Structures are given as C-alpha cells and as structure tokens.
Amino acid sequence: MQESATLKMTQISRELKNKGIDIISLSIGEPDFNTPDFVKEAAIEAINNNITKYPPVAGYESLQIAICKKLKEENNLSFDPKQIVVSTGAKHSLMNVILSIVDRGDEVIIPAPYWVSYSEMVEFAEGTPVFVNCSSEQNFKITPQQLKEAITPYTRAFLLNSPSNPTGMLYTKNELKALTDILENYPNITIISDEIYEYINFIGKHESIAQFENIKDRVVVINGVSKGYAMTGWRIGYMAGPLYIAKAVTKLQGQFTSGACSIAQKTAEAALLGSENEKKIISKMTNTFKNRRDLVYSLLDIPGLNTKRPDGAFYFFPDISNFLGKSYHGTIINNSDELAMSLLLNEHVATVGGDAFGAPNCLRLSYATDEQSLKTALKRMRKYFSEII
Ligand code: PMP
Ligand code: GLU
C-alpha cells in the first residue's frame, strides 16, 4: 500500500516548519476555520454529562436520526436510521464500505483524477481499480460513454466524487442523470457517492446521484462533518445506503474499532441539528472559499500553467506539463512529485504532485488558508515557474 500523498506532503511541511522554515502549506485539504462555537459547546456538554462510555457500533440512534433528517431536508433522500452507520471520518466510512462489498477480482470504476485514497482502498480489499481518464477538456468528468465502456461482468462498484477532490468540479443534475441511464442496466453495480464537499459549492444546490429512482436503492452516500463544519479533527463521517451494506459495515466496524468517539458523535449531532441562524456559518465559510477561489484563479495566471476554474471544494489542479522534462537551476524536473518537492524545498510552498491522484501532469493546491498566505504562496510559485527553463 502507498503512503497517502496528501498526508505525506503535509507531514514533510510540518517538519520543515518545526525547523523554523517559513513554509506555506497548500498541501492538505482542511478548512483553516475553527469549529463553530455552538458545536464546541455541545462537546463540553457531552463531557460534563459523562457521555464517555462505549457508544453503539453503528452510532447513537439520535445521531442516525439527525443524519436521516439532514438527508431528507437538504437532499430529499429517504433513509431509515438503520441504514446509517457512523464512523471515524468519511475516510473510515469509505474503507468500511469498500471492504464490505469488494472481493478479490472485483472491479471498481474510478474516474481519474481521483482522491488519493480510493485506489489504495480498493487494492487493500483485493479489488481492481479501473481508472477512466477524464481530461481537462471534459472538465475532468466521466461521460456516460466512458462509463459504459469501462463496465465488465466483474464491475462491483462505481465511485463518484462530486464536488471533486482534486479537481473542484461538480456534476450537474443532467450529467448525473445521464450516468444513471447507463447504470440502470447493470443492477449488480453499487454506486458509492462521496459527497464530503457538498457545502463547498459555488454555483448552486448540491445534487446527489442518490436522487434518481432508477438506481437509488443501490447508492451508498458517504458524507460527514469534517469539511462543511470545519470539524476535521473530530473524525465523524457516515454512510447511508442499502441495509445489507449497513449491516456488513457494522459487523466489520464492531470487530475493528467499535463505535466512533462518543463525544465527537454528540458534537456532530449538534452540528447537524443547529438552528438556521447557527448554520449561517456554513454559507459564510463557503463565501470565503469562493473569494479565495477568485483570488487564486487570478494569481494562477502564470505563463505555462493551464488552470481550470473550479466550482467547488477548495482545490486547484493546474496542468504543469509545460514544465516537465525541463530544468530548474540545473536539475531536471521529471514528474509532478519531483516538481512538488522542488517547489517545497526551494520556494517553501507545499503542494501535492498529481501522480497520486492519477493525473501525473497536474499539481494540487489547496486554498483552504488565509488570503495573505495565498498571495505570498502564489508570488513564490510565479518566481519558481519563471526559473524553469
Ligand atoms: N473523501 C474525500 C474526497 C476527501 O477529500 C476526504 C478528506 N480527507 C475524505 C473523503 C475524508 O474525510 P474525513 O476527514 O471525514 O475522513
Ligand atoms: N482530504 C484531505 C486532502 O485530500 C485531507 C487529507 C487526506 O485525508 O487525504 O488533502
């Protein structure tokens, strides 16, 4: 198994920072905001109320109910609380689902570019990731034709991520519908829909592929509170899907980790059940991300870089192929990982090479940091790229 490229770059930049080097980290995808006060208060209350015993494996029923309410009210999706399993972050939910349904030889279709952990998770389950290359000309999105061509008798699952990490692209309702028109002909395929960036959407309402009647009974929605509520460290994610998958995931989780942290579960429940007024913080954070998106987009106007303007999440994924094979002060930059490392060591800006995302010609930048740091980072990057010949 490969080490997570996102976490690796973050760790290297942390170590350099600890040595006193002025690193600006655009490597990790994590909101820089603090968890909202009303959410933190619920954690203190949970501690004071001694919510400190083993929680049920699949999550407190009150949290499962709160998740169902959220899915109904915000996404118009109907789930029974028994179809919800709460885990230690959406990453854990994804791993649980993949381990539960993928067996040796099963194929999982993954549109590339993809989030670094998908391929490793499928391989860990002894499945075969089937990558479908989605070019920047098609906004990095899989077409129905491509999906159809990738399906074989061994296809067990299709993994979709919208808004996408690393590209920031969103699938429209029509695009999702067109994918379901293909999938409806293959009843053995489970659709795993990673919607963790739901709230970080700059163009409108979130659309879930689980809304379509023709396939909704075999969609597993993955979501959580990490990104939307600035709660990455609390580690609460969940799956909502077919009962047999929820049962399998619960069995697995019962042997591996038991229920997710009791206090964090109560805190996530408070986040989901927050009043309209309390939840205004979400749109405030999204607006801040949008302003930063606009700022970074204008500053990425660096000769030789080709950059798409993302509609969601908090990443840019510029194409750096014009710089590969060229020289930075006498050192040849062969691939995106080398470029990311050279940029870190020479200009002290941490990014992540596109290789681990299945897009070796790209570089991922997270703009979940303050404006001043973004401006400085982009200035350093401009200088760095101007010195590649
Ligand atoms: N899916 C994607 C696409 C992500 O970027 C992340 C971020 N780590 C996750 C899932 C996992 O989120 P969590 O922090 O809740 O485990
Ligand atoms: N999802 C974030 C990222 O892609 C967090 C790190 C991780 O879990 O991979 O940077």
mmCIF file of N, CA and C and ligand atoms in Angstrom, residues 4-7 10 27-30 91 115-117 165 196-197 227 232 235 314-315 352 357 364 366, ligand 2:
data_model
loop_
_atom_site.group_PDB
_atom_site.id
_atom_site.type_symbol
_atom_site.label_atom_id
_atom_site.label_comp_id
_atom_site.label_asym_id
_atom_site.label_seq_id
_atom_site.Cartn_x
_atom_site.Cartn_y
_atom_site.Cartn_z
ATOM 1 N N SER A 4 -0.307 7.798 2.024
ATOM 2 C CA SER A 4 -1.177 8.853 1.482
ATOM 3 C C SER A 4 -0.327 10.060 1.086
ATOM 4 N N ALA A 5 -0.381 10.428 -0.194
ATOM 5 C CA ALA A 5 0.468 11.521 -0.697
ATOM 6 C C ALA A 5 0.108 12.856 -0.054
ATOM 7 N N THR A 6 -1.179 13.038 0.241
ATOM 8 C CA THR A 6 -1.609 14.311 0.850
ATOM 9 C C THR A 6 -1.042 14.426 2.266
ATOM 10 N N LEU A 7 -1.151 13.319 3.006
ATOM 11 C CA LEU A 7 -0.685 13.348 4.396
ATOM 12 C C LEU A 7 0.848 13.371 4.448
ATOM 13 N N THR A 10 2.000 16.881 3.828
ATOM 14 C CA THR A 10 1.649 17.692 4.992
ATOM 15 C C THR A 10 2.647 17.435 6.118
ATOM 16 N N SER A 27 -0.921 22.104 0.922
ATOM 17 C CA SER A 27 -0.955 20.656 0.667
ATOM 18 C C SER A 27 -2.206 19.991 1.200
ATOM 19 N N ILE A 28 -2.577 20.261 2.443
ATOM 20 C CA ILE A 28 -3.699 19.480 2.980
ATOM 21 C C ILE A 28 -5.044 20.149 2.696
ATOM 22 N N GLY A 29 -6.026 19.311 2.435
ATOM 23 C CA GLY A 29 -7.379 19.803 2.195
ATOM 24 C C GLY A 29 -8.141 19.837 3.492
ATOM 25 N N GLU A 30 -8.010 20.955 4.185
ATOM 26 C CA GLU A 30 -8.637 21.044 5.501
ATOM 27 C C GLU A 30 -9.008 22.496 5.757
ATOM 28 N N LYS A 91 -13.423 8.967 5.632
ATOM 29 C CA LYS A 91 -12.396 8.061 5.114
ATOM 30 C C LYS A 91 -12.646 6.647 5.642
ATOM 31 N N TRP A 115 -9.386 11.078 -5.760
ATOM 32 C CA TRP A 115 -8.755 11.321 -4.454
ATOM 33 C C TRP A 115 -7.810 10.166 -4.127
ATOM 34 N N VAL A 116 -6.652 10.504 -3.584
ATOM 35 C CA VAL A 116 -5.540 9.552 -3.443
ATOM 36 C C VAL A 116 -5.897 8.228 -2.761
ATOM 37 N N SER A 117 -6.832 8.251 -1.819
ATOM 38 C CA SER A 117 -7.068 7.033 -1.033
ATOM 39 C C SER A 117 -7.956 6.005 -1.751
ATOM 40 N N ASN A 165 -12.479 16.238 -5.199
ATOM 41 C CA ASN A 165 -11.097 16.416 -4.776
ATOM 42 C C ASN A 165 -10.301 15.486 -5.690
ATOM 43 N N ILE A 196 -18.562 14.521 0.465
ATOM 44 C CA ILE A 196 -17.995 15.209 1.629
ATOM 45 C C ILE A 196 -17.852 16.727 1.395
ATOM 46 N N TYR A 197 -17.736 17.145 0.115
ATOM 47 C CA TYR A 197 -17.592 18.593 -0.165
ATOM 48 C C TYR A 197 -18.918 19.262 -0.513
ATOM 49 N N LYS A 227 -15.585 18.641 6.510
ATOM 50 C CA LYS A 227 -15.299 19.794 5.653
ATOM 51 C C LYS A 227 -16.333 20.896 5.849
ATOM 52 N N THR A 232 -12.572 18.654 10.985
ATOM 53 C CA THR A 232 -11.721 17.554 10.516
ATOM 54 C C THR A 232 -11.148 16.706 11.659
ATOM 55 N N ARG A 235 -13.308 13.708 13.614
ATOM 56 C CA ARG A 235 -13.359 12.407 12.960
ATOM 57 C C ARG A 235 -14.755 11.778 12.993
ATOM 58 N N PHE A 314 -12.055 22.912 -2.332
ATOM 59 C CA PHE A 314 -11.121 24.043 -2.156
ATOM 60 C C PHE A 314 -9.752 23.719 -2.735
ATOM 61 N N TYR A 315 -9.798 23.235 -3.997
ATOM 62 C CA TYR A 315 -8.547 22.857 -4.656
ATOM 63 C C TYR A 315 -8.466 23.461 -6.049
ATOM 64 N N VAL A 352 0.757 19.160 -3.653
ATOM 65 C CA VAL A 352 0.831 17.703 -3.818
ATOM 66 C C VAL A 352 0.900 17.394 -5.317
ATOM 67 N N PHE A 357 -2.982 11.241 -7.649
ATOM 68 C CA PHE A 357 -4.389 11.478 -7.994
ATOM 69 C C PHE A 357 -4.714 10.895 -9.371
ATOM 70 N N ARG A 364 -1.653 19.619 -7.289
ATOM 71 C CA ARG A 364 -2.815 20.059 -6.495
ATOM 72 C C ARG A 364 -2.428 21.103 -5.462
ATOM 73 N N SER A 366 -4.251 23.331 -2.373
ATOM 74 C CA SER A 366 -5.439 23.566 -1.543
ATOM 75 C C SER A 366 -5.432 25.044 -1.168
HETATM 76 N N1 GLU B 2 -8.886 15.044 2.151
HETATM 77 C C1 GLU B 2 -7.815 15.910 2.502
HETATM 78 C C2 GLU B 2 -6.847 16.034 1.351
HETATM 79 O O1 GLU B 2 -7.064 15.473 0.328
HETATM 80 C C3 GLU B 2 -7.179 15.533 3.785
HETATM 81 C C4 GLU B 2 -6.008 14.593 3.746
HETATM 82 C C5 GLU B 2 -6.417 13.202 3.480
HETATM 83 O O2 GLU B 2 -7.128 12.642 4.310
HETATM 84 O O3 GLU B 2 -6.042 12.709 2.425
HETATM 85 O O4 GLU B 2 -5.888 16.744 1.474
#
